Coordinates of C-alpha atoms in Angstrom, one line a residue:
X183 CA 1.9 116.6 -86.6
X184 CA 1.0 116.1 -82.9
X185 CA -1.4 118.2 -81.4
X186 CA -0.2 118.9 -77.8
X187 CA -2.4 119.5 -75.0
X188 CA -2.2 121.5 -72.3
X189 CA -3.8 120.4 -68.5
X190 CA -3.8 122.5 -65.5
X191 CA -2.3 121.1 -63.0
X192 CA -3.7 120.3 -59.7
X193 CA -2.4 119.4 -56.2
X194 CA -4.7 117.2 -54.4
X195 CA -6.1 119.5 -51.0
X196 CA -6.0 117.8 -47.4
X197 CA -10.0 117.5 -46.6
X198 CA -11.3 117.1 -42.8
X199 CA -11.7 113.1 -43.3
X200 CA -9.6 111.8 -46.2
X201 CA -7.5 113.2 -49.4
X202 CA -10.1 114.4 -50.5
X203 CA -9.0 114.3 -54.5
X204 CA -12.7 116.8 -55.3
X205 CA -11.2 119.6 -53.8
X206 CA -7.8 121.1 -55.7
X207 CA -6.3 124.5 -56.3
X208 CA -4.8 125.0 -59.8
X209 CA -1.1 124.6 -59.6
X210 CA 0.7 125.5 -63.2
X211 CA 0.3 124.1 -66.4
X212 CA 1.9 120.4 -67.7
X213 CA 2.2 119.8 -71.8
X214 CA 0.9 116.4 -72.8
X215 CA 5.0 116.8 -75.0
X216 CA 6.5 116.0 -71.8
X217 CA 3.2 114.4 -69.4
X218 CA 2.7 112.2 -68.1
X219 CA 5.9 110.3 -67.1
X220 CA 5.1 109.2 -62.7
X221 CA 2.4 108.0 -61.4
X222 CA 2.3 111.0 -59.7
X223 CA 2.0 113.3 -62.4
X224 CA -1.6 111.4 -63.6
X225 CA -3.4 111.7 -60.0
X226 CA -1.9 115.3 -60.7
X227 CA -4.4 116.0 -63.9
X228 CA -7.1 113.5 -62.2
X229 CA -7.8 114.9 -59.2
X230 CA -9.0 118.3 -62.0
X231 CA -11.3 116.0 -63.8
X232 CA -12.6 115.1 -59.8
X233 CA -12.7 119.4 -59.3
X234 CA -15.4 119.7 -61.1
X235 CA -17.9 118.1 -59.0
X236 CA -17.0 120.9 -56.5
X237 CA -17.5 123.5 -59.2
X238 CA -21.6 123.6 -59.3
X239 CA -21.4 124.5 -56.2
X240 CA -20.5 127.8 -57.0
X241 CA -23.3 128.4 -58.6
X242 CA -25.9 125.3 -57.5
X243 CA -29.0 126.6 -58.5
X244 CA -28.2 125.9 -61.8
X245 CA -26.5 122.6 -61.4
X246 CA -29.1 119.2 -61.8
X247 CA -29.1 117.9 -58.7
X248 CA -30.6 121.2 -57.6
X249 CA -33.1 121.4 -60.7
X250 CA -34.3 117.4 -60.0
X251 CA -35.7 118.8 -56.3
X252 CA -37.8 121.3 -57.0
X253 CA -38.9 120.0 -60.8
X254 CA -39.9 117.3 -59.0
X255 CA -43.2 116.4 -56.9
X256 CA -41.8 116.4 -53.9
X257 CA -40.2 119.6 -53.2
X258 CA -41.8 123.2 -54.4
X259 CA -39.5 125.7 -55.6
X260 CA -39.2 129.1 -52.8
X261 CA -37.0 131.8 -51.9
X262 CA -38.0 135.2 -52.5
X263 CA -40.5 137.4 -54.6
X264 CA -37.3 138.2 -56.8
X265 CA -35.5 134.4 -56.5
X266 CA -37.3 133.9 -60.3
X267 CA -35.0 130.9 -61.2
X268 CA -36.1 129.2 -57.5
X269 CA -40.2 129.2 -58.1
X270 CA -39.3 128.6 -62.6
X271 CA -37.3 125.7 -61.4
X272 CA -40.1 124.2 -59.4
X273 CA -42.7 125.6 -62.6
X274 CA -40.1 123.8 -65.4
X275 CA -40.5 127.0 -67.0
X276 CA -37.7 129.7 -67.8
X277 CA -36.4 132.9 -66.4
X278 CA -33.7 134.6 -68.5
X279 CA -32.4 133.2 -72.0
X280 CA -29.3 131.3 -70.0
X281 CA -30.8 130.8 -67.0
X282 CA -28.8 126.9 -66.7
X283 CA -25.4 128.4 -69.2
X284 CA -23.4 127.9 -66.0
X285 CA -24.1 124.4 -65.3
X286 CA -23.6 124.1 -69.2
X287 CA -20.1 125.6 -69.2
X288 CA -19.4 124.4 -66.2
X289 CA -20.3 120.1 -66.8
X290 CA -17.8 120.2 -70.6
X291 CA -15.5 121.5 -68.7
X292 CA -15.5 118.0 -67.4
X293 CA -16.1 116.0 -70.1
X294 CA -13.2 118.2 -71.7
X295 CA -11.0 117.9 -68.3
X296 CA -12.1 113.6 -69.1
X297 CA -11.4 113.8 -72.2
X298 CA -8.0 115.4 -72.5
X299 CA -6.2 113.1 -69.3
X300 CA -8.1 109.5 -71.8
X301 CA -6.1 110.8 -74.6
X302 CA -3.0 111.2 -73.7
X303 CA -3.3 107.6 -71.1
X304 CA -4.3 105.7 -73.5
X305 CA -0.7 107.2 -75.7
X306 CA 1.5 106.7 -72.5
X307 CA 4.1 104.4 -72.2
X308 CA 6.2 103.2 -68.9
X309 CA 2.9 103.9 -66.6
X310 CA 2.7 100.8 -65.2
X311 CA -1.2 99.0 -66.2
X312 CA -2.8 98.7 -63.1
X313 CA -2.0 102.3 -62.4
X314 CA -2.7 103.8 -66.0
X315 CA -6.1 101.5 -66.0
X316 CA -7.5 103.4 -62.9
X317 CA -7.0 106.7 -64.1
X318 CA -9.0 105.6 -67.4
X319 CA -11.8 103.8 -65.8
X320 CA -11.9 107.0 -63.2
X321 CA -11.6 109.7 -66.0
X322 CA -14.6 107.7 -67.7
X323 CA -16.1 107.4 -65.4
X324 CA -16.2 110.8 -64.4
X325 CA -17.4 112.0 -68.3
X326 CA -19.8 109.2 -68.1
X327 CA -21.3 111.0 -64.8
X328 CA -21.1 114.8 -66.1
X329 CA -22.7 112.9 -69.5
X330 CA -25.8 111.8 -67.4
X331 CA -26.2 115.2 -65.7
X332 CA -26.6 116.8 -69.0
X333 CA -28.6 114.5 -70.7
X334 CA -30.6 114.3 -67.6
X335 CA -31.3 117.9 -67.9
X336 CA -30.7 119.1 -71.4
X337 CA -31.7 115.9 -73.5
X338 CA -29.4 115.6 -76.3
X339 CA -26.7 117.0 -75.9
X340 CA -23.1 117.2 -78.1
X341 CA -21.3 114.3 -77.2
X342 CA -17.5 114.8 -77.5
X343 CA -15.0 112.3 -77.2
X344 CA -12.5 113.6 -77.7
X345 CA -10.4 117.2 -77.4
X346 CA -9.6 117.3 -80.8
X347 CA -12.9 116.0 -82.4
X348 CA -14.0 118.9 -84.7
X349 CA -18.0 117.9 -84.5
X350 CA -19.5 119.2 -81.8
X351 CA -22.8 119.3 -82.5
X352 CA -26.5 117.0 -81.2
X353 CA -26.0 113.7 -83.0
X354 CA -28.5 110.8 -82.4
X355 CA -29.8 110.5 -78.1
X356 CA -28.9 106.8 -78.6
X357 CA -25.4 107.5 -79.4
X358 CA -25.5 109.7 -76.4
X359 CA -26.3 107.2 -73.7
X360 CA -24.8 104.4 -75.5
X361 CA -21.2 105.8 -74.7
X362 CA -22.6 106.7 -71.2
X363 CA -23.6 103.4 -70.5
X364 CA -20.4 102.0 -71.9
X365 CA -18.0 104.1 -69.9
X366 CA -19.8 103.2 -66.8
X367 CA -19.2 99.0 -67.9
X368 CA -15.2 99.7 -68.7
X369 CA -15.0 101.8 -65.7
X370 CA -16.7 98.6 -63.9
X371 CA -14.8 96.1 -65.5
X372 CA -11.3 97.7 -65.2
X373 CA -11.5 99.3 -61.9
X374 CA -10.4 96.4 -59.3
X375 CA -12.5 95.2 -56.7
X376 CA -11.6 97.0 -53.7
X377 CA -14.2 99.1 -52.2
X378 CA -12.7 103.1 -51.4
X379 CA -13.4 105.7 -48.5
X380 CA -11.2 108.0 -50.1
X381 CA -13.4 110.0 -52.2
X382 CA -12.6 108.1 -55.3
X383 CA -14.5 105.9 -56.5
X384 CA -14.2 102.1 -57.1
X385 CA -15.8 99.4 -58.5
X386 CA -18.9 98.9 -57.4
X387 CA -19.5 103.4 -57.1
X388 CA -19.0 102.5 -61.0
X389 CA -21.9 100.0 -60.7
X390 CA -24.3 101.6 -59.0
X391 CA -23.7 104.9 -61.6
X392 CA -24.3 101.9 -64.3
X393 CA -27.9 100.7 -62.5
X394 CA -29.5 104.2 -62.3
X395 CA -27.9 105.7 -65.9
X396 CA -29.3 102.5 -67.1
X397 CA -32.9 102.5 -65.2
X398 CA -33.4 106.2 -66.5
X399 CA -32.4 105.7 -70.2
X400 CA -34.1 102.4 -70.8
X401 CA -37.4 103.5 -68.7
X402 CA -37.2 107.9 -70.3
X403 CA -36.5 106.1 -74.2
X404 CA -39.0 103.1 -74.3
X405 CA -41.1 104.2 -76.5
X406 CA -39.2 106.5 -78.4
X407 CA -37.8 110.1 -78.5
X408 CA -40.4 112.3 -79.8
X409 CA -42.0 114.2 -77.5
X410 CA -45.2 112.1 -77.1
X411 CA -43.1 108.9 -76.0
X412 CA -41.3 110.8 -73.6
X413 CA -44.3 112.1 -72.2
X414 CA -46.3 108.3 -72.2
X415 CA -48.2 107.1 -69.2
X416 CA -47.4 104.1 -70.9
X417 CA -44.0 102.3 -69.6
X418 CA -42.2 99.9 -71.3
X419 CA -38.6 99.2 -70.8
X420 CA -35.7 98.6 -72.9
X421 CA -34.1 95.1 -72.4
X422 CA -31.2 96.3 -74.5
X423 CA -28.3 98.8 -75.1
X424 CA -25.9 98.7 -77.9
X425 CA -23.1 100.0 -76.5
X426 CA -20.6 103.1 -78.1
X427 CA -17.9 100.2 -78.4
X428 CA -20.6 97.7 -80.9
X429 CA -21.3 95.6 -78.4
X430 CA -24.6 95.2 -76.3
X431 CA -25.6 95.6 -72.7
X432 CA -28.6 93.9 -71.4
X433 CA -31.5 94.0 -68.6
X434 CA -29.4 90.6 -67.1
X435 CA -26.3 92.5 -67.4
X436 CA -26.9 95.3 -65.0
X437 CA -28.0 92.4 -62.8
X438 CA -24.8 90.9 -62.6
X439 CA -23.0 94.3 -61.8
X440 CA -25.5 95.0 -59.7
X441 CA -25.4 91.9 -57.6
X442 CA -21.2 91.9 -57.6
X443 CA -22.5 95.3 -55.8
X444 CA -24.3 94.6 -53.4
X445 CA -22.8 90.9 -52.1
X446 CA -19.0 91.8 -52.9
X447 CA -18.8 95.7 -52.0
X448 CA -18.3 96.3 -48.4
X449 CA -21.2 98.7 -48.1
X450 CA -24.0 98.7 -45.7
X451 CA -26.8 99.7 -44.4
X452 CA -25.8 102.5 -41.5
X453 CA -27.9 100.3 -38.7
X454 CA -29.9 103.9 -38.1
X455 CA -31.3 105.7 -39.8
X456 CA -31.2 109.2 -38.5
X457 CA -27.4 108.4 -37.7
X458 CA -26.9 109.1 -41.8
X459 CA -27.8 112.8 -41.3
X460 CA -26.4 116.1 -40.3
X461 CA -28.4 116.4 -37.2
X462 CA -27.1 113.8 -35.6
X463 CA -23.6 115.0 -35.3
X464 CA -22.3 115.7 -31.6
X465 CA -22.2 119.6 -31.2
X466 CA -26.2 118.9 -31.9
X467 CA -27.8 115.7 -31.5
X468 CA -27.7 116.3 -27.9
X469 CA -29.6 120.1 -27.8
X470 CA -32.0 119.2 -30.6
X471 CA -35.7 117.5 -29.3
X472 CA -36.2 115.2 -31.5
X473 CA -32.8 113.5 -31.0
X474 CA -31.7 113.5 -27.5
X475 CA -31.8 110.7 -25.0
X476 CA -31.5 108.8 -28.5
X477 CA -28.9 107.6 -28.7
X478 CA -27.9 108.0 -31.8
X479 CA -24.1 109.2 -33.0
X480 CA -23.8 110.6 -37.2
X481 CA -22.0 108.3 -39.1
X482 CA -18.9 111.5 -39.4
X483 CA -18.1 112.0 -36.4
X484 CA -14.6 111.8 -34.9
X485 CA -14.2 111.6 -38.8
X486 CA -15.9 108.4 -39.4
X487 CA -16.1 106.9 -42.5
X488 CA -19.9 106.1 -43.6
X489 CA -20.2 102.7 -44.5
X490 CA -23.6 104.0 -47.0
X491 CA -22.1 106.9 -49.3
X492 CA -21.0 105.4 -52.3
X493 CA -20.3 108.8 -54.2
X494 CA -20.2 112.2 -52.1
X495 CA -19.0 116.0 -53.0
X496 CA -16.5 116.5 -50.3
X497 CA -15.5 120.5 -49.5
X498 CA -13.2 122.1 -47.2
X499 CA -12.4 125.3 -45.2
X500 CA -10.9 126.8 -47.9
X501 CA -13.8 128.9 -49.5
X502 CA -13.3 132.6 -50.8
X503 CA -15.5 134.2 -52.6
X504 CA -12.5 135.1 -54.9
X505 CA -11.2 131.9 -56.3
X506 CA -13.2 128.5 -54.2
X507 CA -16.3 129.2 -53.4
X508 CA -17.5 125.9 -55.1
X509 CA -15.4 124.0 -51.8
X510 CA -18.2 125.3 -49.0
X511 CA -21.2 123.2 -50.0
X512 CA -23.9 125.3 -52.0
X513 CA -26.9 123.2 -52.1
X514 CA -26.7 123.0 -48.0
X515 CA -27.1 127.3 -48.2
X516 CA -29.8 127.2 -50.6
X517 CA -31.2 124.3 -49.0
X518 CA -31.6 126.8 -45.5
X519 CA -33.8 127.9 -44.0
X520 CA -34.8 131.1 -45.3
X521 CA -33.7 133.2 -42.7
X522 CA -34.6 137.4 -40.9
X523 CA -35.2 135.1 -37.9
X524 CA -32.7 134.1 -34.7
X525 CA -31.3 130.8 -35.6
X526 CA -32.6 129.7 -32.3
X527 CA -36.2 129.8 -34.0
X528 CA -34.9 127.5 -36.6
X529 CA -33.0 125.1 -34.3
X530 CA -30.8 123.0 -35.3
X531 CA -31.9 123.4 -39.2
X532 CA -29.6 126.7 -40.5
X533 CA -30.6 129.3 -42.4
X534 CA -30.1 130.2 -46.2
X535 CA -32.5 131.3 -48.9
X536 CA -35.2 128.9 -48.2
X537 CA -35.1 126.7 -51.3
X538 CA -36.7 123.4 -52.1
X539 CA -40.2 123.8 -48.9
X540 CA -41.5 120.3 -49.4
X541 CA -44.9 119.9 -50.3
X542 CA -48.0 118.8 -48.8
X543 CA -48.8 116.3 -51.1
X544 CA -45.3 113.7 -50.3
X545 CA -46.3 114.4 -46.3
X546 CA -50.6 113.2 -46.7
X547 CA -49.1 110.5 -49.4
X548 CA -46.7 109.4 -47.0
X549 CA -48.7 109.3 -43.5
X550 CA -52.0 107.6 -46.1
X551 CA -49.1 104.9 -47.5
X552 CA -47.2 104.2 -44.4
X553 CA -48.2 106.0 -40.8
X554 CA -45.7 104.4 -39.1
X555 CA -42.0 104.5 -41.3
X556 CA -39.4 106.4 -38.7
X557 CA -38.1 108.2 -42.0
X558 CA -40.7 110.8 -42.5
X559 CA -39.7 112.6 -39.0
X560 CA -35.7 111.8 -39.9
X561 CA -36.2 113.1 -43.5
X562 CA -39.0 116.1 -42.8
X563 CA -39.2 118.8 -39.9
X564 CA -42.7 119.8 -39.7
X565 CA -42.7 123.5 -38.3
X566 CA -46.0 123.5 -37.3
X567 CA -45.3 121.7 -34.7
X568 CA -42.5 123.7 -33.7
X569 CA -43.8 127.2 -31.5
X570 CA -41.1 129.2 -32.0
X571 CA -40.7 129.1 -35.5
X572 CA -42.3 132.8 -37.3
X573 CA -44.2 131.8 -40.7
X574 CA -42.9 134.8 -43.0
X575 CA -39.1 135.1 -41.1
X576 CA -38.4 136.6 -44.5
X577 CA -41.2 138.9 -45.7
X578 CA -40.5 137.9 -49.1
X579 CA -40.7 134.3 -48.3
X580 CA -42.4 132.2 -51.7
X581 CA -44.1 128.9 -51.2
X582 CA -43.8 128.3 -48.1
X583 CA -44.8 125.6 -46.6
X584 CA -45.2 123.8 -43.5
X585 CA -42.6 121.5 -44.4
X586 CA -38.9 121.4 -44.0
X587 CA -36.3 118.5 -45.8
X588 CA -33.6 117.8 -42.6
X589 CA -31.2 115.7 -45.3
X590 CA -28.9 118.1 -47.2
X591 CA -29.5 121.3 -44.6
X592 CA -27.2 123.7 -43.5
X593 CA -26.9 122.8 -39.1
X594 CA -26.1 125.4 -36.2
X595 CA -25.3 124.6 -32.5
X596 CA -25.4 126.0 -29.5
X597 CA -21.8 128.2 -29.0
X598 CA -19.3 126.0 -26.7
X599 CA -17.6 129.5 -26.4
X600 CA -14.8 128.7 -28.9
X601 CA -16.7 130.6 -31.4
X602 CA -16.9 134.6 -30.8
X603 CA -19.4 135.7 -33.0
X604 CA -22.5 134.4 -32.3
X605 CA -26.7 135.2 -33.3
X606 CA -28.9 137.7 -31.8
X607 CA -30.8 135.3 -29.6
X608 CA -30.7 135.5 -25.6
X609 CA -28.5 131.9 -26.3
X610 CA -25.0 132.1 -28.8
X611 CA -25.7 129.8 -31.4
X612 CA -23.1 129.1 -34.3
X613 CA -24.7 129.0 -38.0
X614 CA -22.7 125.8 -39.2
X615 CA -21.9 122.5 -37.1
X616 CA -18.1 122.6 -38.5
X617 CA -16.5 125.8 -37.0
X618 CA -16.5 123.8 -34.1
X619 CA -16.4 119.9 -35.6
X620 CA -13.3 121.3 -37.7
X621 CA -12.0 123.8 -35.7
X622 CA -8.8 125.9 -37.2
X623 CA -8.3 128.3 -39.5
X624 CA -10.5 129.4 -41.9
X625 CA -10.5 131.1 -45.1
X626 CA -13.6 133.2 -44.8
X627 CA -13.9 136.6 -43.3
X628 CA -14.6 135.4 -40.1
X629 CA -14.7 131.4 -38.5
X630 CA -18.8 131.6 -37.7
X631 CA -20.0 131.9 -41.6
X632 CA -23.4 130.6 -42.8
X633 CA -22.5 131.5 -46.5
X634 CA -19.7 129.2 -46.8
X635 CA -19.1 127.2 -44.1
X636 CA -21.1 124.4 -44.7
X637 CA -18.9 121.1 -45.6
X638 CA -20.7 118.5 -44.0
X639 CA -20.5 115.9 -47.4
X640 CA -23.2 115.5 -50.0
X641 CA -23.7 111.8 -50.6
X642 CA -24.8 111.2 -54.1
X643 CA -25.5 107.7 -54.2
X644 CA -26.0 105.9 -50.8
X645 CA -25.8 101.7 -51.1
X646 CA -29.5 101.7 -49.6
X647 CA -30.3 103.0 -53.6
X648 CA -28.3 99.7 -55.0
X649 CA -30.9 97.4 -53.0
X650 CA -33.2 99.5 -54.0
X651 CA -32.5 99.5 -57.8
X652 CA -31.1 95.8 -57.3
X653 CA -34.9 94.7 -56.6
X654 CA -36.8 96.5 -59.4
X655 CA -34.0 95.0 -61.9
X656 CA -35.1 91.7 -60.3
X657 CA -38.0 92.5 -59.7
X658 CA -38.1 91.0 -55.9
X659 CA -38.7 92.0 -52.5
X660 CA -34.8 91.4 -50.9
X661 CA -33.7 94.7 -51.6
X662 CA -36.9 96.2 -50.4
X663 CA -37.5 94.3 -47.6
X664 CA -34.2 95.2 -46.4
X665 CA -34.3 99.1 -46.5
X666 CA -37.9 98.9 -44.8
X667 CA -36.0 96.4 -41.9
X668 CA -33.8 99.8 -41.1
X669 CA -36.8 101.9 -41.1
X670 CA -38.7 99.2 -38.4
X671 CA -41.7 98.8 -41.5
X672 CA -42.6 95.0 -41.8
X673 CA -41.7 93.1 -44.8
X674 CA -43.7 93.3 -47.8
X675 CA -44.8 89.9 -49.5
X676 CA -44.5 90.1 -52.8
X677 CA -43.0 92.2 -55.4
X678 CA -44.8 95.3 -57.3
X679 CA -43.5 97.9 -59.5
X680 CA -46.2 100.2 -57.6
X681 CA -44.4 98.8 -54.1
X682 CA -41.3 99.7 -55.4
X683 CA -42.0 103.1 -56.8
X684 CA -43.6 103.8 -52.8
X685 CA -40.0 102.4 -50.9
X686 CA -37.8 104.3 -53.5
X687 CA -40.1 107.9 -52.9
X688 CA -40.2 107.4 -48.3
X689 CA -36.2 105.9 -48.4
X690 CA -34.7 108.6 -51.4
X691 CA -37.2 111.4 -50.4
X692 CA -35.4 115.1 -50.6
X693 CA -31.7 113.4 -52.3
X694 CA -32.5 114.7 -56.4
X695 CA -33.4 110.6 -56.8
X696 CA -37.2 111.3 -57.4
X697 CA -37.8 113.2 -60.7
X698 CA -35.8 111.0 -62.8
X699 CA -38.0 108.3 -61.5
X700 CA -40.7 109.4 -62.4
X701 CA -39.8 110.6 -65.2
X702 CA -38.4 107.3 -66.8
X703 CA -41.3 105.8 -65.0
X704 CA -43.8 107.6 -66.8
X705 CA -46.1 109.3 -63.8
X706 CA -44.4 111.9 -63.8
X707 CA -47.8 113.6 -65.1
X708 CA -50.2 112.4 -62.7
X709 CA -47.8 112.9 -59.9
X710 CA -46.9 116.4 -60.4
X711 CA -50.1 117.7 -60.4
X712 CA -50.6 116.9 -57.1
X713 CA -49.2 120.0 -56.2
X714 CA -51.2 122.0 -57.6
X715 CA -53.5 123.7 -55.0
X716 CA -51.9 122.1 -52.0
X717 CA -51.9 124.8 -49.7
X718 CA -48.2 126.7 -49.3
X719 CA -47.6 130.9 -47.6
X720 CA -46.9 133.7 -49.7
X721 CA -44.9 136.3 -48.0
X722 CA -46.3 135.1 -44.7
X723 CA -50.0 134.7 -45.5
X724 CA -51.8 131.3 -46.1
X725 CA -52.7 131.0 -50.0
X726 CA -52.8 127.7 -52.7
X727 CA -50.0 126.7 -55.4
X728 CA -51.6 127.8 -58.1
X729 CA -51.0 126.8 -61.6
X730 CA -48.8 128.8 -64.0
X731 CA -47.8 128.7 -67.6
X732 CA -51.0 126.4 -67.9
X733 CA -49.9 124.2 -65.0
X734 CA -47.5 121.5 -63.7
X735 CA -48.9 118.6 -65.8
X736 CA -49.1 121.2 -69.4
X737 CA -45.1 122.5 -68.9
X738 CA -43.9 118.3 -68.3
X739 CA -45.8 116.7 -71.3
X740 CA -44.8 119.8 -73.7
X741 CA -41.1 120.1 -72.3
X742 CA -40.9 115.9 -70.7
X743 CA -38.2 118.1 -67.7
X744 CA -36.0 119.0 -70.1
X745 CA -34.7 122.3 -69.1
X746 CA -34.1 124.9 -71.8
X747 CA -31.1 124.7 -73.9
X748 CA -29.1 128.0 -72.7
X749 CA -29.5 130.4 -75.5
X750 CA -25.7 130.7 -76.0
X751 CA -25.3 127.4 -77.2
X752 CA -27.9 127.6 -79.6
X753 CA -26.5 131.0 -80.9
X754 CA -23.0 128.8 -81.5
X755 CA -25.0 126.6 -84.1
X756 CA -24.0 123.3 -81.8
X757 CA -27.5 122.4 -80.4
X758 CA -30.9 123.1 -81.0
X759 CA -33.7 124.5 -78.8
X760 CA -35.9 121.9 -77.1
X761 CA -39.3 121.4 -77.1
X762 CA -41.8 124.3 -74.8
X763 CA -39.6 126.6 -74.7
X764 CA -39.9 128.7 -77.9
X765 CA -42.7 130.5 -77.1
X766 CA -44.0 132.7 -74.3
X767 CA -45.9 130.5 -72.7
X768 CA -42.7 128.9 -70.9
X769 CA -41.4 132.3 -69.6
X770 CA -41.7 132.7 -65.9
X771 CA -42.9 135.8 -65.2
X772 CA -43.8 135.8 -61.0
X773 CA -45.7 134.8 -58.2

């Protein structure tokens, strides 16, 4: 008997820049006994697979992007004395039995949607071949992306590729990564050679993601799969990988895909690095001393296309506490300046929960290596030079530093008079510049809502990253020097892994990339150790970032940076608990 599946059908929500398939609402249900019949059927259900990107923004503190920032050597945990989850993620410790279970559940929901769509597409008749192939390719890309995050977060997770699959237990981690890379290669090969800026995955995005997944897996697992192999300081990346389909993917194959992306995609670097970030939007740029009078213009002003953004989570104005919190940028809220003071004192950076304060060791290393790098001030706000900012604005701020990341920040703006709800400061501000840039009906309680009104894109893959991947894979300076030229820096004459590592650190600082980089290069323990003893403020009082649970190095060497498997999943019997999470040494009790 043919098994019939039920789809949650989806309707595409019109976004602010384009038709954003990332943002959908459940409308009804459709049975695979009658689906798919038309191209629009495929589009509707594919929208539901994309929607999973937004789902994790309802609980961003559980997500891989969030953990990757806090666990890296470039950002600390932050938050308040009661925000133990933030600090635990920084310290690679545990806070409660199911600390990240919601992310685990959410991403497997995305995998399930992709699996069901792939099954019916492979069996569908009467659908144009090009439409079917695009649907298959996009679903495979998204399944691979969701598994990339799960495998980066937890290590060896169950591989499920069929909605009828009965064995949902862990298998061989090499098989898991063989499937991830197979899916991405298939997406590269099936998608047409066209560049899309409508929120949908294109061929070149798939090529970029293939490079990212290849570099992580082949580097992280180059020495083997045991905890001692994974935490070894020897970097010996694999040169080929057996794919799920039985073929082999080589380093040279991946170079070919990355070269194609660089040469033919049409993606390019934005002329000025500062224009990538929302603080250069037209409602803020001339009121912010750092940007005023410099002729800067945010790449997304006037609904323009960001030519450097290859893969981004998009948001809209329909966020509400009841059903659609993930339509707002939850990362921006969490990474906002911890509140308790007038927004005029933190202008133009909006307020939030204070996650991810920048570690002083990043700033010190950057100044020593590249003292004239304009990207440092473009990426990091130095509060020690801001006389209006009050340390410990909320008296419970933990691991506060003098430094704050600008990139994923919420951005506030001076009120032009069109928003009635203002701050208590003498000069009225709006909490989120989007309330001015995108006027109209907001599905929130009041237009000036700092928790639900952040809707600027969260870019997950930039073209600059691809250029640096190209240099790393080919061991040449071409991509590095293109990125350096944009920053106004002199070219380097010869390639070295250290030069590549530094360039990735500066260019991609505080974008969630560094964590997997230091793990795959097998330099994590050395890098993380630099965080200990760094100056921080605890509840406004100067102190130092002290070791907990044995210290960063001990916790990394015990876990290889993989998170604790949620106990709910362990109890189901589908996974075993990861190394380093089975005794009291992993439990964080507070600062």
